[in-house]
Amino acid sequence: MTEKPTDRRADDKESSDDVEEVFGEPTAADGGTPIDGGTAAPFRTTSDVSESRTDRYRRIFRNYVVTPFSIVRNDKRALIGITILTIYSLAGLAAIFFVEPTESFEGQPYVQPFETWEFPFGTNQMGHDLFSQTVHSVVPIFQMMIAGALFTVIVGTTIGVVSGYKGGLADRVLSTLTDVFINLPGLPLVIVLAVLFNPENEVMVGILLSVAAWAGLARSIRSQVLTLREESFVEAARAMDIPTSLILYKEVLPHLMPYVMVNTANAARGVIFSAVGLYFLGILPFTSNNWGVMLNQAYEVDAYFRPIAFHWLIIPVVAITVLSIGLILLAQSLDRVFNPRVRARHADRADIDPEEEEGDATMTMGQV
Amino acid sequence: MTAADPDRSMPRADDPIAEVRNLTVAFEMDRGQSRVVDDLSVDIERGEILGVVGESGSGKSMFASSLMDAVVEPGVASGDVTYHPPSGESVDVLELSKGELQELRWEEVAMVFQGAMSSFNPVRTIRDHFVETLSAHDYNVSDGLERARELISDLYMDPERVLSSYPHELSGGMSQRVLIALSLILDPELLVMDEPTAALDLLMQRSIISLLDGIQEKHDLSIVFITHDLPLVAGLADRIAVMYAFEMVEMGPTDELLTDAAHPYTRALLNSTPNLRAPIDRMRSIDGESPDPVNIPSGCSYHPRCPMADEQCREVDPEPYRVDGDHAANCHYWEEAAEAVPAVTEEFDDAGEMGAAATERTPERRSGEPVLSMDDVEVYFEQESSAFSLFSDPDDVKAVDGIDLDVYDEDVVVLVGESGCGKTTLGKTAIGLQRPTGGVVEYRGQDVWQARDLVGDIDIPYEEIRQSLQIIHQDPGSALNTHRRVRAVLETPLKRWYPELDGNDRRERILGMLEYVGMTPPEDYIDRYPFQLSGGEMQRIALIRALLINPELILADEAVSALDVSLRVEMMDLLLELQDTFDTSYLFISHNLANARYITEKADGRIGVMYLGELVEIGSPERIINDPKHPYTQALRWATPELDPDDDPGERPMRKIDIPDAANPPSGCRYHTRCPEAREACRHQRPELVEAEGEEPGYQQAACFREYEDHEYWDSEPITDEDDADSVDSGTGPGTAEADD
């Protein structure tokens, strides 16, 4: 069985020595130009030049950054989404270094927004700087959002993919678990848990808020995997004895990515909304200033019918809404990144798949 | 009549029911205007059956839709389609208003679509469909239903049962026949059939074709029959029009077109169509691919693939040249075509002779240890039972029921049978992708599933078995992951099985293989996504993927049936060529006896015929084709159309058209419900495969009591239809007798 490949292997090495002098011009290898005559003999494989490490990194960069970016660049939704998220992130980071946390009676109470440059968003009843409060909320909110979204998507996708693909007992157990979580009343559960654990860490808050959110995702991913697993290419991979984890990762997951991306954005929004809601209701402990806390405080002083305090309510609402819109736009545009037709149009011909990089370790072995 | 004026030299009908002039259907696309029908002119004679033949993507369906002005949005049909009713004013179909169109459609021009199942509304009964059609056109419903009953029984179905059933309760063949009845309910003059039998099995195809002739005569119809399958219409159509690259390239009376085609494309198409009689070593596929509708070659659209193309062909689009009478071809050099593309059928004599050389070494080759051996393999699928039937016995579908089959080194076995006969399940069981519920599958003496489960003494580890048994799927489109490039697809098996290869080795090996299978330059292909490949190219990639890990046995599940007719022979040749290089055995699955014959005869293999989970006959191709022993094989043989205008299917060698339910197969010999030779003994006893009479062992085996020398079969009473209570939707002689006039 293995004789033939071994023989070919021996041939490979000879001819790879022949072209050794070309070593050092790695771009020739990915330029698609036939360098040696190896292709003339059909089953004798010959390796030409080896790739340098920088070259491989360049390929990873091209595959994961350049191509997605060039796709996204032509998409208005993506541009708006990215701009919004960038502004938020910059504001959040800048806040840490440049904006002092506000103190009581820093300014006059109820300075209206855009009146003075000292308090661009105005101040509240206690003379707190609302701008400072707003930008200082970004980091904790982002922490919650990212933790919650990642938790939802990772747990949901993993459970959905595994139960859909494996079937049998694994499916029954995981599906039952999913059903249980789907049927849990989400908000009351979160409230009870919040009271029980009184989480102060933002990451914990994020995960706590998504504790039941993954189940819906898992269920719909499972149903998609059920059809994907019957596809011929999955069966072919099984026939080639490709490990299940690789089949799931390489063959099944790419088909789910657009859906997963949109769900990531939705999960992130879900976390923001429920976090703000629970802070507003005063259920989560006020450990840091954030938009939910601002809303709560504004509500306490009846800002909704006092024009003088109105901006206190409006500012966090606008901050939340714009962030949510940015997330949705970005997620929608990301499905183009995973569309092979679009990818092919944007990638230059020399561009290659990420699989290439996995050959790294074996390649070094092969050349010993 | 000069060639300069297309309208003059095109054969004109004396009494056309429809005239199509300069019809163009165009779609605006991102990358330009896509002309899926390009300046097409044709006459449809009243009362004729016009066969329109073309490969997939040649624009034939769009042509069909434009006859009713039903081109889907955003396509635009321009030109003239003039319909001449038997009495009254002629109308230009493309100019009609919505209301006028509604009157034209179905009342004058009706259409039968390809996928019968999706043409019905699943939540309404068949009767509702008829009533809806009748009342939408203000017809008298009760008179209409009377007519419907008549039509349905003409098509060999029980009218009451069919009318009250829901679409899912009908088999594919039945719903296709109901669709034909539905299309005729308003008594149209012109019936357009767009691949009406493409989704059906061979036997059903043939049965429907033989019914059509009778229907056409009885209802005084003109029929436009559109298909990719030239032999299928050969026995049916009065005239055949050949479409290539969105226009008609040749048109003429069937017999003239088949025996004396004047266009090089038609000639090449005839030569590339596998059938049961033409000598296999002279069949050729057509090099190259059909053109892209956005980018039609200038001049004659066939010139890039034509052996006689010259400057004139590249520059001047040929007008129809009158060959003689009604026969015209769009080729500048039609007079020389016969010489340039000689017909393979021309000098074949006796069908029996051609395989003689191969026959001699057949049994000897199959000595020694088989690569794969299946012993009494059974695969039963439990049917989904609802919660309420928890305590009833599960209804097993016996997909494969007790089959023995050995595949040897460099062997080729083709499994043939109707859909649902279990051939794919058997194939997947053979290569270890489906666990059998009974019996043993052995790879070189090692029980595959014991190796898998690590039970007993394992001589060959499962890994090696897995590597040795590979698969090529039917639909190349779904066999490749749309999200992965050719390179990634092909690297997967290499990484798994040859981890010692580095990235550049893999790349070179893939490039070498791409070039070997004719995808040049390989550098162009390696970074493509599957959607950037044609069907044939995708199938090649799937083939390379299976071959890269050097398997011993490849299961090719209908590997060519999704390809264009002109590419099939090429693909089969490639498979066989690679067999020589790689010493692989093949287990083919096919529903098409002509393809099976081509590949087995060329590779000196065997054809196995399956029926309802059982292997009913197996033998060398020349025995199976020329002297089938089992009545079912005879029926398959009957159902395989010939490229012959005088091809007379003869009386249907079956008592029933429809295949029994696999969940509840007949007792005894499973074919006894349809078998014309069945006798009482067949009801109770199940025949085993025995060596066919008068043959050396190893050539042919059949599971039929008629091969038993001494059996109670010979003394028992023949089964007739009167004995079968449920034989209403079957047909014996009468239909075929009229149909064959």
PDB file of C-alpha atoms in Angstrom, chain A residues 253-353:
ATOM      1  CA  LEU A 253     -18.482  25.383  10.261  1.00  0.00           C
ATOM      2  CA  PRO A 254     -17.734  27.619   7.242  1.00  0.00           C
ATOM      3  CA  HIS A 255     -21.290  27.049   6.058  1.00  0.00           C
ATOM      4  CA  LEU A 256     -22.624  28.262   9.393  1.00  0.00           C
ATOM      5  CA  MET A 257     -20.387  31.283   9.766  1.00  0.00           C
ATOM      6  CA  PRO A 258     -22.713  33.943   8.327  1.00  0.00           C
ATOM      7  CA  TYR A 259     -25.425  32.776  10.663  1.00  0.00           C
ATOM      8  CA  VAL A 260     -23.030  32.596  13.595  1.00  0.00           C
ATOM      9  CA  MET A 261     -21.781  36.115  12.911  1.00  0.00           C
ATOM     10  CA  VAL A 262     -25.254  37.628  12.886  1.00  0.00           C
ATOM     11  CA  ASN A 263     -25.978  35.757  16.087  1.00  0.00           C
ATOM     12  CA  THR A 264     -22.821  37.081  17.684  1.00  0.00           C
ATOM     13  CA  ALA A 265     -23.982  40.601  17.024  1.00  0.00           C
ATOM     14  CA  ASN A 266     -27.445  39.808  18.271  1.00  0.00           C
ATOM     15  CA  ALA A 267     -26.066  38.192  21.402  1.00  0.00           C
ATOM     16  CA  ALA A 268     -23.915  41.255  22.029  1.00  0.00           C
ATOM     17  CA  ARG A 269     -26.940  43.501  21.689  1.00  0.00           C
ATOM     18  CA  GLY A 270     -28.923  41.214  23.904  1.00  0.00           C
ATOM     19  CA  VAL A 271     -26.300  41.526  26.613  1.00  0.00           C
ATOM     20  CA  ILE A 272     -26.239  45.308  26.402  1.00  0.00           C
ATOM     21  CA  PHE A 273     -29.989  45.566  26.524  1.00  0.00           C
ATOM     22  CA  SER A 274     -30.432  43.240  29.439  1.00  0.00           C
ATOM     23  CA  ALA A 275     -27.461  44.675  31.316  1.00  0.00           C
ATOM     24  CA  VAL A 276     -28.795  48.185  30.909  1.00  0.00           C
ATOM     25  CA  GLY A 277     -32.254  46.964  31.791  1.00  0.00           C
ATOM     26  CA  LEU A 278     -31.119  45.242  34.954  1.00  0.00           C
ATOM     27  CA  TYR A 279     -28.967  48.143  36.042  1.00  0.00           C
ATOM     28  CA  PHE A 280     -31.903  50.393  35.353  1.00  0.00           C
ATOM     29  CA  LEU A 281     -34.095  48.214  37.534  1.00  0.00           C
ATOM     30  CA  GLY A 282     -31.370  48.264  40.122  1.00  0.00           C
ATOM     31  CA  ILE A 283     -30.991  44.510  40.223  1.00  0.00           C
ATOM     32  CA  LEU A 284     -27.341  44.382  39.317  1.00  0.00           C
ATOM     33  CA  PRO A 285     -24.945  45.915  41.837  1.00  0.00           C
ATOM     34  CA  PHE A 286     -23.672  49.362  40.881  1.00  0.00           C
ATOM     35  CA  THR A 287     -19.980  48.639  40.752  1.00  0.00           C
ATOM     36  CA  SER A 288     -19.090  51.045  38.009  1.00  0.00           C
ATOM     37  CA  ASN A 289     -20.698  53.797  36.145  1.00  0.00           C
ATOM     38  CA  ASN A 290     -22.427  52.716  33.024  1.00  0.00           C
ATOM     39  CA  TRP A 291     -25.313  53.648  30.784  1.00  0.00           C
ATOM     40  CA  GLY A 292     -27.734  51.531  32.706  1.00  0.00           C
ATOM     41  CA  VAL A 293     -26.764  53.170  35.961  1.00  0.00           C
ATOM     42  CA  MET A 294     -27.082  56.586  34.312  1.00  0.00           C
ATOM     43  CA  LEU A 295     -30.564  55.735  33.132  1.00  0.00           C
ATOM     44  CA  ASN A 296     -31.500  54.526  36.561  1.00  0.00           C
ATOM     45  CA  GLN A 297     -30.260  57.686  38.236  1.00  0.00           C
ATOM     46  CA  ALA A 298     -31.970  59.883  35.668  1.00  0.00           C
ATOM     47  CA  TYR A 299     -35.192  57.966  36.196  1.00  0.00           C
ATOM     48  CA  GLU A 300     -34.918  58.381  39.956  1.00  0.00           C
ATOM     49  CA  VAL A 301     -35.069  62.129  39.601  1.00  0.00           C
ATOM     50  CA  ASP A 302     -37.966  61.931  37.140  1.00  0.00           C
ATOM     51  CA  ALA A 303     -35.841  63.168  34.250  1.00  0.00           C
ATOM     52  CA  TYR A 304     -38.458  62.021  31.764  1.00  0.00           C
ATOM     53  CA  PHE A 305     -40.729  64.959  32.491  1.00  0.00           C
ATOM     54  CA  ARG A 306     -38.154  67.552  33.509  1.00  0.00           C
ATOM     55  CA  PRO A 307     -36.783  69.238  30.417  1.00  0.00           C
ATOM     56  CA  ILE A 308     -33.798  70.440  32.346  1.00  0.00           C
ATOM     57  CA  ALA A 309     -32.734  66.841  33.088  1.00  0.00           C
ATOM     58  CA  PHE A 310     -33.897  65.390  29.806  1.00  0.00           C
ATOM     59  CA  HIS A 311     -30.398  65.061  28.341  1.00  0.00           C
ATOM     60  CA  TRP A 312     -29.470  62.836  31.267  1.00  0.00           C
ATOM     61  CA  LEU A 313     -31.828  60.226  29.826  1.00  0.00           C
ATOM     62  CA  ILE A 314     -31.201  60.853  26.162  1.00  0.00           C
ATOM     63  CA  ILE A 315     -27.435  60.501  26.189  1.00  0.00           C
ATOM     64  CA  PRO A 316     -27.211  56.890  27.414  1.00  0.00           C
ATOM     65  CA  VAL A 317     -30.134  55.899  25.174  1.00  0.00           C
ATOM     66  CA  VAL A 318     -28.384  57.308  22.119  1.00  0.00           C
ATOM     67  CA  ALA A 319     -25.118  55.645  23.130  1.00  0.00           C
ATOM     68  CA  ILE A 320     -26.819  52.256  23.373  1.00  0.00           C
ATOM     69  CA  THR A 321     -28.806  52.607  20.171  1.00  0.00           C
ATOM     70  CA  VAL A 322     -25.899  53.706  18.023  1.00  0.00           C
ATOM     71  CA  LEU A 323     -23.708  50.887  19.303  1.00  0.00           C
ATOM     72  CA  SER A 324     -26.450  48.372  18.592  1.00  0.00           C
ATOM     73  CA  ILE A 325     -26.899  49.677  15.050  1.00  0.00           C
ATOM     74  CA  GLY A 326     -23.149  49.490  14.482  1.00  0.00           C
ATOM     75  CA  LEU A 327     -23.061  45.863  15.584  1.00  0.00           C
ATOM     76  CA  ILE A 328     -25.934  44.827  13.360  1.00  0.00           C
ATOM     77  CA  LEU A 329     -24.518  46.552  10.292  1.00  0.00           C
ATOM     78  CA  LEU A 330     -21.147  44.945  10.806  1.00  0.00           C
ATOM     79  CA  ALA A 331     -22.611  41.492  11.311  1.00  0.00           C
ATOM     80  CA  GLN A 332     -24.725  41.760   8.202  1.00  0.00           C
ATOM     81  CA  SER A 333     -21.799  42.785   6.087  1.00  0.00           C
ATOM     82  CA  LEU A 334     -19.592  40.052   7.491  1.00  0.00           C
ATOM     83  CA  ASP A 335     -21.570  37.367   5.759  1.00  0.00           C
ATOM     84  CA  ARG A 336     -20.041  38.598   2.548  1.00  0.00           C
ATOM     85  CA  VAL A 337     -16.628  37.831   3.959  1.00  0.00           C
ATOM     86  CA  PHE A 338     -17.604  34.183   4.172  1.00  0.00           C
ATOM     87  CA  ASN A 339     -19.166  34.020   0.760  1.00  0.00           C
ATOM     88  CA  PRO A 340     -16.752  32.167  -1.540  1.00  0.00           C
ATOM     89  CA  ARG A 341     -17.996  34.006  -4.598  1.00  0.00           C
ATOM     90  CA  VAL A 342     -17.190  37.343  -3.063  1.00  0.00           C
ATOM     91  CA  ARG A 343     -13.936  36.090  -1.631  1.00  0.00           C
ATOM     92  CA  ALA A 344     -12.789  34.813  -4.985  1.00  0.00           C
ATOM     93  CA  ARG A 345     -13.446  38.151  -6.570  1.00  0.00           C
ATOM     94  CA  HIS A 346     -11.451  40.036  -3.991  1.00  0.00           C
ATOM     95  CA  ALA A 347      -8.571  37.733  -3.302  1.00  0.00           C
ATOM     96  CA  ASP A 348      -5.731  38.027  -5.714  1.00  0.00           C
ATOM     97  CA  ARG A 349      -4.829  34.870  -7.483  1.00  0.00           C
ATOM     98  CA  ALA A 350      -1.767  34.148  -5.406  1.00  0.00           C
ATOM     99  CA  ASP A 351      -3.843  34.223  -2.298  1.00  0.00           C
ATOM    100  CA  ILE A 352      -4.239  30.838  -0.701  1.00  0.00           C
ATOM    101  CA  ASP A 353      -6.251  29.178   1.968  1.00  0.00           C
TER     102      ASP A 353
END
